[in-house]
CSV table of C-alpha atoms in Angstrom, one decimal:
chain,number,residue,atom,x,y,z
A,114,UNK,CA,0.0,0.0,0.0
A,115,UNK,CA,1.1,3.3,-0.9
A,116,UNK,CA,3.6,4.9,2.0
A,117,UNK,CA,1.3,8.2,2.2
A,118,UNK,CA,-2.4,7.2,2.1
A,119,UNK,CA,-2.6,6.3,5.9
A,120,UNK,CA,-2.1,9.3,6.9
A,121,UNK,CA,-0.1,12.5,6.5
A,122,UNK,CA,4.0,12.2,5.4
A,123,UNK,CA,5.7,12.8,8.6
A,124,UNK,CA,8.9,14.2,6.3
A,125,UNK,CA,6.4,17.2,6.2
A,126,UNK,CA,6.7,18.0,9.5
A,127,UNK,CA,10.4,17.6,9.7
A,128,UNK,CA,11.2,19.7,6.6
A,129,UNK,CA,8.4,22.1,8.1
A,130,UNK,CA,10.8,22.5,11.4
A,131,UNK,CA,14.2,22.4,9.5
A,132,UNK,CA,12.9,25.3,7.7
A,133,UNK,CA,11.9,27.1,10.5
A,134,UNK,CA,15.6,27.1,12.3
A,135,UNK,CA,17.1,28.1,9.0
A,136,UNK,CA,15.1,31.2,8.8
A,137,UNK,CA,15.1,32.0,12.7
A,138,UNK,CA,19.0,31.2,12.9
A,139,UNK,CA,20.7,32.7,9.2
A,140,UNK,CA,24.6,32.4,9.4
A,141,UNK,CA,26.5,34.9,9.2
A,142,UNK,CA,28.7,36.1,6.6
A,143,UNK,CA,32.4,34.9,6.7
A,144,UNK,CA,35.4,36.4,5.6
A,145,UNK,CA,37.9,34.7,3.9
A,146,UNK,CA,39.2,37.4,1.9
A,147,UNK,CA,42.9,37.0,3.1
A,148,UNK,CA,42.8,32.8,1.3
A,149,UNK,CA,40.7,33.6,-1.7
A,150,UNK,CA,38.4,36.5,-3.0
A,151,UNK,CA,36.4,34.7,-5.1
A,152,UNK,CA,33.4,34.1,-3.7
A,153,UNK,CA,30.2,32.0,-5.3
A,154,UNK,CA,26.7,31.4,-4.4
A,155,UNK,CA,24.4,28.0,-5.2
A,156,UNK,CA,20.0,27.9,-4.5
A,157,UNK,CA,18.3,25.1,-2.7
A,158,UNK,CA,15.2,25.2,-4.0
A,159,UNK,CA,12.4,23.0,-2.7
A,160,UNK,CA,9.0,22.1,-4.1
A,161,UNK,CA,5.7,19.9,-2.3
A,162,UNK,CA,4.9,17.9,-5.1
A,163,UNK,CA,0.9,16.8,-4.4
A,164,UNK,CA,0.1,13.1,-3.8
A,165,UNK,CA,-2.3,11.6,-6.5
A,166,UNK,CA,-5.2,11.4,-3.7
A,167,UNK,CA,-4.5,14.7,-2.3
A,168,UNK,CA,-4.2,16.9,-5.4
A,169,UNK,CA,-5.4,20.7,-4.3
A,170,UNK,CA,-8.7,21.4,-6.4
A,171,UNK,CA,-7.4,24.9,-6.5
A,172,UNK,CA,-4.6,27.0,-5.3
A,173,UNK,CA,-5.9,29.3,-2.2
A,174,UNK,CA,-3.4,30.2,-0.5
A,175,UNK,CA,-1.6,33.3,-1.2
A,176,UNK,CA,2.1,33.8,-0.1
A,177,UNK,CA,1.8,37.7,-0.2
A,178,UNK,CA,5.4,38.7,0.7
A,179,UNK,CA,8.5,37.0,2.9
A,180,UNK,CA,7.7,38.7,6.1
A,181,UNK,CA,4.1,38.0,5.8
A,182,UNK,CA,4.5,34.0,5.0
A,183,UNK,CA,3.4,31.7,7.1
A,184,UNK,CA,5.6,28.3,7.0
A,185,UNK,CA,3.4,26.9,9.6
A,186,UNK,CA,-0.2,27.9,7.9
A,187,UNK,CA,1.7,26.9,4.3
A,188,UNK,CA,2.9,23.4,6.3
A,189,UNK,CA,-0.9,23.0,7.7
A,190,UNK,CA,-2.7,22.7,4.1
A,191,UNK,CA,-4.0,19.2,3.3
A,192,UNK,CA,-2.1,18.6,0.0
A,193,UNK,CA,1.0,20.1,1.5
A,194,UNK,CA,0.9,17.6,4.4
A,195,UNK,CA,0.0,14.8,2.3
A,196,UNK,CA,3.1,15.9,-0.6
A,197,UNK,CA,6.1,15.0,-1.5
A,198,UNK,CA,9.2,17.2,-0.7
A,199,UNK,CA,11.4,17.6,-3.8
A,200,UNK,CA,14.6,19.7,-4.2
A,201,UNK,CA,15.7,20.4,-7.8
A,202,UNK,CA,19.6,19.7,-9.6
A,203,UNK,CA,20.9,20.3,-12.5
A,204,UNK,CA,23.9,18.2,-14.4
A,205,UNK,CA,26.2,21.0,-15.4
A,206,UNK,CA,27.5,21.0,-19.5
A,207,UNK,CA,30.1,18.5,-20.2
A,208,UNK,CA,33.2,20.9,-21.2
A,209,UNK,CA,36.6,20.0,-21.3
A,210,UNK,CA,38.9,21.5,-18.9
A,211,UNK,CA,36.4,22.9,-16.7
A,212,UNK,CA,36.3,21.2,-13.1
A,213,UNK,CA,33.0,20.9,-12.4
A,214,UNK,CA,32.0,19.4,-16.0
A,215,UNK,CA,29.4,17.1,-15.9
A,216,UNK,CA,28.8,17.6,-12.1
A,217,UNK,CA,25.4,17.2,-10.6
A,218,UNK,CA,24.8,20.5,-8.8
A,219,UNK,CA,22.5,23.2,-7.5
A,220,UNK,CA,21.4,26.0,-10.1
A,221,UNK,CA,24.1,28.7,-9.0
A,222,UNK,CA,27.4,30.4,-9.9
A,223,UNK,CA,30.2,32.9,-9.0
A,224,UNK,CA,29.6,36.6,-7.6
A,225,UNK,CA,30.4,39.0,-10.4
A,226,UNK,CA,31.4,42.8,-9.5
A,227,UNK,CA,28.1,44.0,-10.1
A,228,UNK,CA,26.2,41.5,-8.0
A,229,UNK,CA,24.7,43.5,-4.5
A,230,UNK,CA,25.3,40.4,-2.5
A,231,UNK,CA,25.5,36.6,-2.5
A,232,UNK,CA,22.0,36.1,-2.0
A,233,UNK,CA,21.3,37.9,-5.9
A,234,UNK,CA,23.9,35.7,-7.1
A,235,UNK,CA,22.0,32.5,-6.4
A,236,UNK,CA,19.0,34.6,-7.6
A,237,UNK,CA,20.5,35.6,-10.6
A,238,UNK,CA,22.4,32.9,-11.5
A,239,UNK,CA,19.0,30.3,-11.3
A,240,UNK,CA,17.2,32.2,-13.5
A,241,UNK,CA,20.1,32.6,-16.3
A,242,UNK,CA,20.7,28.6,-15.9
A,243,UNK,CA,16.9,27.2,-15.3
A,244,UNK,CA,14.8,30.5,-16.3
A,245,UNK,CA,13.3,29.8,-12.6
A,246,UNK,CA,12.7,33.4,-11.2
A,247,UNK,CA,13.1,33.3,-7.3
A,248,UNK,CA,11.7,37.0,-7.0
A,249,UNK,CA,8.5,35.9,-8.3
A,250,UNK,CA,6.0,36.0,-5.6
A,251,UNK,CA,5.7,31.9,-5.3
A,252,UNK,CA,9.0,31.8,-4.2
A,253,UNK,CA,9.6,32.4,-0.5
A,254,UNK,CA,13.4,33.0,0.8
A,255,UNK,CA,14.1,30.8,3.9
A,256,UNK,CA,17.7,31.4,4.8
A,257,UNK,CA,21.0,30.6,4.8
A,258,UNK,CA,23.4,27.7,5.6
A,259,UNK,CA,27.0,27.5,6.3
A,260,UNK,CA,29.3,29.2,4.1
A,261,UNK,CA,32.1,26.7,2.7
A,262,UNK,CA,35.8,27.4,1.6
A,263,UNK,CA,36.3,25.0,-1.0
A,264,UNK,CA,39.4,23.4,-1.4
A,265,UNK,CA,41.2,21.2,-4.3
A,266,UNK,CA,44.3,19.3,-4.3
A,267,UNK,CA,42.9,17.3,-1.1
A,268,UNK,CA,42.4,20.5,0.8
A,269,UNK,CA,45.6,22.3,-0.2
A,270,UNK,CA,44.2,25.3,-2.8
A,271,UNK,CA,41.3,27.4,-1.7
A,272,UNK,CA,39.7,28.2,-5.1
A,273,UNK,CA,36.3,30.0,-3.6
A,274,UNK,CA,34.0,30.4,-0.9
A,275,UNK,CA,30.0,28.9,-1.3
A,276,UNK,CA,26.7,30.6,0.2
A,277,UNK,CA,24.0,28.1,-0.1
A,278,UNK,CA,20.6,30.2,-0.1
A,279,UNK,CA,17.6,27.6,0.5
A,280,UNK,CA,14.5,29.1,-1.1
A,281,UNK,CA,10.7,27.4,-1.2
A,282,UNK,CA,8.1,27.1,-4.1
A,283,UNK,CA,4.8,27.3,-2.8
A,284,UNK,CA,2.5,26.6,-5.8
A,285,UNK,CA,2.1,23.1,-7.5
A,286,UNK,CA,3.1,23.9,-10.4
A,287,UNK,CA,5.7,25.7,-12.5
A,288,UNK,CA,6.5,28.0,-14.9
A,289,UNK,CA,8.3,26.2,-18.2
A,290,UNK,CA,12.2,25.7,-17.4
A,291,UNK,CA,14.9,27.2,-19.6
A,292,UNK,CA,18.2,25.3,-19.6
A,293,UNK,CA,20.9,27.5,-20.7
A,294,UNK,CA,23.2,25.7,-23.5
A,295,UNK,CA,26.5,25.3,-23.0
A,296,UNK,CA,25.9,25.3,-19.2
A,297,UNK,CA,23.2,23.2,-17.6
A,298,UNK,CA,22.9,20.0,-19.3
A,299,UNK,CA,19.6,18.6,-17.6
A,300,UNK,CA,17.6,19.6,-14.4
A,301,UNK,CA,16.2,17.4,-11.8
A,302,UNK,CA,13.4,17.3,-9.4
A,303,UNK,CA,14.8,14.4,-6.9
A,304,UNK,CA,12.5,13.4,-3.3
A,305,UNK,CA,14.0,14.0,-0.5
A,306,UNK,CA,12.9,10.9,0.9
A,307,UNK,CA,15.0,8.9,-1.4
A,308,UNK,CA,18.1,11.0,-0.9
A,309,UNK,CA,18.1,10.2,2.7
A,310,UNK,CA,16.8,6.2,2.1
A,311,UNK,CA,20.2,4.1,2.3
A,312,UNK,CA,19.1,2.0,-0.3
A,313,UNK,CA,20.3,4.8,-2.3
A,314,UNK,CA,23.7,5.4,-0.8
A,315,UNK,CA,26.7,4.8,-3.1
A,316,UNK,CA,30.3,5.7,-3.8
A,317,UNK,CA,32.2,8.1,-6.9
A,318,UNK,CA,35.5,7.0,-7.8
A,319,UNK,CA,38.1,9.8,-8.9
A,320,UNK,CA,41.2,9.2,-10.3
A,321,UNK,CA,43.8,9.9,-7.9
A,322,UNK,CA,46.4,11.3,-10.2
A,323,UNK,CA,44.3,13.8,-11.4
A,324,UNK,CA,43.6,15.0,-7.8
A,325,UNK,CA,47.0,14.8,-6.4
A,326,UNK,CA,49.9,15.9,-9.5
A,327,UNK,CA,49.0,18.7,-11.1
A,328,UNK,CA,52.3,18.5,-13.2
A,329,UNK,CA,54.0,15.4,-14.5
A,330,UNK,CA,53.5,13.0,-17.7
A,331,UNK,CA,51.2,10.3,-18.2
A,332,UNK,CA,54.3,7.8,-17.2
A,333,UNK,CA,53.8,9.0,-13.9
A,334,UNK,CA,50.1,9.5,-13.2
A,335,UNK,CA,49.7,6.0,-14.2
A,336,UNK,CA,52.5,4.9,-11.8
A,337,UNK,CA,50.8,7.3,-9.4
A,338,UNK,CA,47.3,5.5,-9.8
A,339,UNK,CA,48.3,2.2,-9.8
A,340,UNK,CA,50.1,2.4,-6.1
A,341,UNK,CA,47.1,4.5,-4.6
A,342,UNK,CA,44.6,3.4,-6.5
A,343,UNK,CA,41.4,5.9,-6.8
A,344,UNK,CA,40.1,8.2,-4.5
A,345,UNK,CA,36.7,6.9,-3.2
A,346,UNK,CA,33.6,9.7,-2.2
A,347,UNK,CA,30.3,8.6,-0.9
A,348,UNK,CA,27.5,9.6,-3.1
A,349,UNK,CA,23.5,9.1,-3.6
A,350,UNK,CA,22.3,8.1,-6.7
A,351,UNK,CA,19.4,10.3,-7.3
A,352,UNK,CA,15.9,8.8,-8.7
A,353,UNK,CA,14.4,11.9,-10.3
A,354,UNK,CA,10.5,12.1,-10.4
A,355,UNK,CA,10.9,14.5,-13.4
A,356,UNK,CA,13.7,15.3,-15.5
A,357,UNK,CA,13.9,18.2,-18.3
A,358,UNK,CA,16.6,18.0,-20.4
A,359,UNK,CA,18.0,21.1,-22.6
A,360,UNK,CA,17.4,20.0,-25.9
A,361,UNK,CA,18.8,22.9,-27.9
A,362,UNK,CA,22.7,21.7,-27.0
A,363,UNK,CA,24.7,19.4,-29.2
A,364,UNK,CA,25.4,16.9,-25.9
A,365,UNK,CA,21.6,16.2,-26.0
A,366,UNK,CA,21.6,14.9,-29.3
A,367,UNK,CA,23.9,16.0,-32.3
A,368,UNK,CA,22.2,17.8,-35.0
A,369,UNK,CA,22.0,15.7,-38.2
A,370,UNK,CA,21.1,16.7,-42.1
A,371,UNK,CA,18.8,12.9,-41.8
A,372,UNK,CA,18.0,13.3,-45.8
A,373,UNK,CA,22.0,13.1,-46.4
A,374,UNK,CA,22.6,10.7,-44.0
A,375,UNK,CA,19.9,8.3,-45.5
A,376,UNK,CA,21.5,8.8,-49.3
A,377,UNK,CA,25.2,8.1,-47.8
A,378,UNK,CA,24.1,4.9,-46.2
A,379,UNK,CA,26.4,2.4,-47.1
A,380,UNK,CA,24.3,-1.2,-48.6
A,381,UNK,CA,25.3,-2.7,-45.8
A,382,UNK,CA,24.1,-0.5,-43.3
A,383,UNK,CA,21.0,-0.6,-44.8
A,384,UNK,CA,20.9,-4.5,-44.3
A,385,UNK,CA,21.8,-4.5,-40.7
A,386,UNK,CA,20.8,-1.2,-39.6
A,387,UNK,CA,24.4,-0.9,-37.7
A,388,UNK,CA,24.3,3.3,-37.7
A,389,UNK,CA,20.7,2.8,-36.0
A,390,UNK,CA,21.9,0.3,-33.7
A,391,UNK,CA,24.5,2.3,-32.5
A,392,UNK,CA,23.5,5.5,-32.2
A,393,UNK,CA,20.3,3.3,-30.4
A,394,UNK,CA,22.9,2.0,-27.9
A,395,UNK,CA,24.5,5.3,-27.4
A,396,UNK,CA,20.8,6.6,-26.2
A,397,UNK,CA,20.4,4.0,-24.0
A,398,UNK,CA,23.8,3.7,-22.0
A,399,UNK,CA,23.1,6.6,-19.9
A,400,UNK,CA,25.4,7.4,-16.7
A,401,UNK,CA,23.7,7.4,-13.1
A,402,UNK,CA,22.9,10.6,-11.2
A,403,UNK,CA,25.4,10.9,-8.4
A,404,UNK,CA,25.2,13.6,-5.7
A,405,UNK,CA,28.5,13.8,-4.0
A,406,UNK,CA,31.2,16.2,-3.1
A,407,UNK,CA,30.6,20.0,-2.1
A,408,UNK,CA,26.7,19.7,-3.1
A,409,UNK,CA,26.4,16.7,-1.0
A,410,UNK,CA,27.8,18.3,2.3
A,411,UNK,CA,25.2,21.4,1.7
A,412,UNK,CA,22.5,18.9,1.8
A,413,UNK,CA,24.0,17.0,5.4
A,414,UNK,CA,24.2,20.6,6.8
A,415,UNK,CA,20.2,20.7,5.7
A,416,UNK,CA,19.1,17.2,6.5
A,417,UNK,CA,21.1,17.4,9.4
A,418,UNK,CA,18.5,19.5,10.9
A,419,UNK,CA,15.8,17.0,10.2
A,420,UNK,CA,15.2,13.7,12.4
A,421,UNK,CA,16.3,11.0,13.0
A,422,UNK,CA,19.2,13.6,13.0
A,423,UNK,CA,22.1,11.0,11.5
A,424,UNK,CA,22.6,12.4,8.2
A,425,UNK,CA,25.9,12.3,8.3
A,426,UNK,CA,25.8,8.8,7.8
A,427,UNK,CA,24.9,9.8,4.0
A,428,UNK,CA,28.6,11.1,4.0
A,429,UNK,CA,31.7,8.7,4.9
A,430,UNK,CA,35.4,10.0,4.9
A,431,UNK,CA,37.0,10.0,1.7
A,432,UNK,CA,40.4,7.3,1.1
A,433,UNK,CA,41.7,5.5,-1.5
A,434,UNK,CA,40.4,2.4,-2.8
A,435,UNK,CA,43.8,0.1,-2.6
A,436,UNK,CA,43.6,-1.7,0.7
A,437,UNK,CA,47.0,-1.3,2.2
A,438,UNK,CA,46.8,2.6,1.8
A,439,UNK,CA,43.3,2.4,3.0
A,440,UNK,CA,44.6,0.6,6.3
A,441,UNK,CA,47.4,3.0,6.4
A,442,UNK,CA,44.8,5.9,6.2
A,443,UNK,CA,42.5,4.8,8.8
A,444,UNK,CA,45.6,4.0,11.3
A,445,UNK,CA,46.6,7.5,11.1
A,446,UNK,CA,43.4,9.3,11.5
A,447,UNK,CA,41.7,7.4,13.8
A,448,UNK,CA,42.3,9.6,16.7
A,449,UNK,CA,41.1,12.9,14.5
A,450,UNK,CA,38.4,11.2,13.1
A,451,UNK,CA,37.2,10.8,16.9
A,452,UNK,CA,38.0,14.0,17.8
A,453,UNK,CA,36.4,15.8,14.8
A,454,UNK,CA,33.2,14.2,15.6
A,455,UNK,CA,33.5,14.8,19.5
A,456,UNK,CA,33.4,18.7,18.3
A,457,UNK,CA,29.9,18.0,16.8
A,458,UNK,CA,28.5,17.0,20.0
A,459,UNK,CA,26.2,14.6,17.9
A,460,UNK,CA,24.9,11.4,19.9
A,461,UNK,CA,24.3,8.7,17.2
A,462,UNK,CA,21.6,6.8,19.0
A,463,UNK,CA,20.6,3.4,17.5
A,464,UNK,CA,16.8,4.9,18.8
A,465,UNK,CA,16.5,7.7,16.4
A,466,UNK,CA,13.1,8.3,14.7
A,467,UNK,CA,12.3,6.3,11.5
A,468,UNK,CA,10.9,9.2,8.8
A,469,UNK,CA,8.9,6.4,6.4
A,470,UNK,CA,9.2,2.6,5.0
A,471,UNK,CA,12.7,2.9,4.3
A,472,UNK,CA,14.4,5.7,5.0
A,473,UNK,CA,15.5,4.2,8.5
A,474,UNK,CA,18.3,5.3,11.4
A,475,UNK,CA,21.0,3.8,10.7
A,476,UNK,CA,23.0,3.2,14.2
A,477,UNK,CA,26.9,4.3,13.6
A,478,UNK,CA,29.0,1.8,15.1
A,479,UNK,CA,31.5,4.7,16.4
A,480,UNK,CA,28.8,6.6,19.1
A,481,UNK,CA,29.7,9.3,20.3
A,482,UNK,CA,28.5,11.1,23.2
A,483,UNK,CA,29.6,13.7,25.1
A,484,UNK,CA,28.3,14.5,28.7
A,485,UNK,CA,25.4,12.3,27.8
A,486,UNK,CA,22.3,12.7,25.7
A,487,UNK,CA,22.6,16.7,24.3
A,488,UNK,CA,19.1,18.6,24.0
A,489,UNK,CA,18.0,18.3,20.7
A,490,UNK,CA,17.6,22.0,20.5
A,491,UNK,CA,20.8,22.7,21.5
A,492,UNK,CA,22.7,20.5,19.1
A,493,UNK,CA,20.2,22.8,16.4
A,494,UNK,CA,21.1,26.4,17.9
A,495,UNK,CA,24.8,25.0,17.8
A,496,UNK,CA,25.0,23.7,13.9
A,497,UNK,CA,23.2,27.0,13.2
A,498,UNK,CA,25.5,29.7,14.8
A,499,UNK,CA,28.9,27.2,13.9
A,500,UNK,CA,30.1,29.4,10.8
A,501,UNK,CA,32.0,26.1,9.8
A,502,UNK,CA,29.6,23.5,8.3
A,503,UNK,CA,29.3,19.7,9.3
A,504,UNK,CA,31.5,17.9,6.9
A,505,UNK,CA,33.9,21.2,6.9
A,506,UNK,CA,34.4,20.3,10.5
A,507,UNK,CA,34.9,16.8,10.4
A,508,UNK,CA,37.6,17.2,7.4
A,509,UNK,CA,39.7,19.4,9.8
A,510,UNK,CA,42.8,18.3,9.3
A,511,UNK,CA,41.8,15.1,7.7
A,512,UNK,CA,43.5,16.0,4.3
A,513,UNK,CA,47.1,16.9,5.7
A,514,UNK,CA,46.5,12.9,7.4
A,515,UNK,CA,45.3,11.8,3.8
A,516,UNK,CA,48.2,13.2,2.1
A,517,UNK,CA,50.9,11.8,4.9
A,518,UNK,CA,49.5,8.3,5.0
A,519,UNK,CA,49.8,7.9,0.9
A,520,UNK,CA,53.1,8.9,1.1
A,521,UNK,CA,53.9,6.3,4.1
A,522,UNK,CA,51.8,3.9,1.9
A,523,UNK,CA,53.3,4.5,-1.3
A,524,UNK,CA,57.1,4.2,0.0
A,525,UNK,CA,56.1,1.1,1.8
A,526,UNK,CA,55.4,-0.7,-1.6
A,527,UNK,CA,58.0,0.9,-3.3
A,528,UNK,CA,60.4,-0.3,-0.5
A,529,UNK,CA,58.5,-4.1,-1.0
A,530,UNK,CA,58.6,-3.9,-4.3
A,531,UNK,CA,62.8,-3.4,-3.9
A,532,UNK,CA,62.9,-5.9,-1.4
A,533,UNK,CA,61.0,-8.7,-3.4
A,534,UNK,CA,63.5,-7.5,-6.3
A,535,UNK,CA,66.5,-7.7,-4.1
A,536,UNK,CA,65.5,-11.3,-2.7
A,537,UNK,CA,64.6,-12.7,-7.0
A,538,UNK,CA,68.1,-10.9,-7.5
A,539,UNK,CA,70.1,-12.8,-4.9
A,540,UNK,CA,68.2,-16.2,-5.5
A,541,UNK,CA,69.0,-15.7,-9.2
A,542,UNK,CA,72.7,-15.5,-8.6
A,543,UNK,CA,73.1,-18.3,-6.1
A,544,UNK,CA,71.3,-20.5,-9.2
């Protein structure tokens, strides 16, 4: 039966509080003008999407302006509490040399000089990439979460710092996205509920080399990659309910002359159809939607404020996937690891609220409580006036450990692999 006709969606309520903290507690803005002064700004936009039994027969409620809004009275409506939340991404352009090709994201972009603040850079930059206008009056501005100095070379150059501005869409339906070619390859519309279900919880491999040597030949970034192996990042694979994809861009679909091609077909490709077939496979190989990285620690700082209050189990320390390094790794950050999450004050409790059929607590086996069981409340006030953001805090210092525990693991097998040489060397010559 379905999950929702028995009686309201208790994620409702949850997203209803979240929402309210965010917009009572905003953070602050932070300066980190003497690292970098490039600054950028992303949107977390969030939608009720009606159940099929609950669809509104009309839309009655008006949103008037932000300080007149109601969240609770908004929360209250039937259709609302009987809805599915939904947050929308886009898969950025796939462009060469550009470090976030590909990516899936949120609808945002960097600060230009003529931009008032970083709030009308997520404002702006949504409507030039989706043609979603968050100053129309069914868009309500919640708040702020953490800023974010991002980092690249495992946490060694600051390239920019990240507002994320969470926004609501009240209405149940939308005005017609515009995907900007050349940018935004496709949008999203994901529910939250399977972002935080743990069925969906996956990994993203990134080659190491390119993360670690900036400089050097292909010789050695293969060498590299073969003694660390790849650098593993948990991910969710994100089931959309409704995808739009930008149609007008050559990555959607090259543009074909189909009279030309049809006179150039070879006799044999006639017979078998082989130009069909393939371009038929190429359509239907499709790569998953991954959420992972710096857009997946802006949405633990959000569902962190939601019960059963363990989303940071949707995020796991990055390592490498080769074993030995991986045990090398873990010997040498054990203590941080511990003392990172101590600083959270976070008790994972194996009795933590269940928010539907499957998205469950999951117990950590590495509990951690300090001076007991913390108010709920107070972990909340804490996470929202802590500038630094959740997974911000428990990489402190992580990535200097990362970095020294390849190198330990990487002149351990070079000194094996001289050893085992030496040993061959010296049997050979007693022979």
């Amino acid at each position: 039966m379905d999950a929702f006709s028995n009686g309201p969606n208790s994620l409702i309520k949850y997203l209803s509080e979240a929402l309210q903290v965010i917009s009572q507690y905003p953070c602050q803005f932070v300066d980190n003008s003497e690292r970098t002064t490039r600054r950028a700004s992303v949107a977390l936009i969030i939608r009720i999407r009606p159940h099929f039994n609950h669809w509104p027969a009309e839309e009655s409620f008006k949103t008037g302006n932000e300080e007149s809004f109601d969240l609770q009275r908004y929360f209250a409506m039937p259709w609302v509490q009987y809805g599915d939340p939904e947050v929308i991404f886009i898969k950025r352009a796939a462009r060469e040399g550009d470090r976030w090709t590909s990516h899936v994201a949120l609808p945002g972009g960097k600060r230009d000089p003529e931009d008032n603040d970083d709030k009308s850079v997520a404002i702006r930059e949504t409507a030039e990439e989706i043609g979603l206008d968050l100053t129309s009056p069914d868009s309500i501005y919640i708040g702020k979460l953490p800023e974010r100095l991002i980092l690249t070379a495992l946490g060694t150059v600051p390239i920019l710092t990240l507002c994320p501005f969470v926004f609501l869409w009240t209405k149940t339906v939308l005005p017609p996205l515009k995907l900007q070619p050349g940018e935004v390859a496709s949008a999203h519309w994901v529910p939250i509920r399977i972002m935080l279900s743990p069925s969906s919880r996956t990994v993203k491999y990134i080659n190491s080399s390119d993360r670690i040597m900036k400089r050097g030949g292909p010789v050695s970034k293969l060498v590299l990659q073969s003694i660390l192996g790849s650098i593993e990042f948990s991910a969710i694979t994100l089931l959309p309910s409704e995808s739009i994809h930008c149609s007008s861009s050559e990555e959607f679909f090259p543009r074909e002359d189909l009279i030309q091609l049809q006179s150039k077909k070879s006799y044999f490709d006639r017979i078998f159809n082989w130009n069909t077939t393939g371009k038929r496979n190429q359509l239907i190989k499709t790569d998953p939607l991954l959420l992972w990285g710096l857009t997946l620690g802006i949405l633990v700082d959000f569902f962190h404020l939601m019960p059963p209050y363990n989303a940071i189990e949707l995020w796991s320390y990055p390592t490498f996937t080769n074993y030995d390094v991986r045990l090398v790794i873990n010997i040498l950050t054990r203590s941080l690891r511990r003392r990172n999450r101590d600083s959270l004050k976070i008790d994972f409790s194996t009795s933590l609220t269940v928010i539907d059929n499957e998205t469950n607590a999951v117990p950590n086996k590495n509990s951690v409580s300090v001076g007991g069981l913390v108010c709920m409340a107070e972990i909340i006030q804490k996470s929202r006036f802590n500038q630094s953001h959740i997974v911000g805090t428990l990489l402190d210092g992580y990535y200097d450990m990362l970095r020294r525990g390849a190198i330990i693991a990487a002149s351990l097998r070079v000194a094996g692999v001289i050893s085992l040489a030496y040993i061959i060397f010296k049997g050979y010559k007693r022979v």
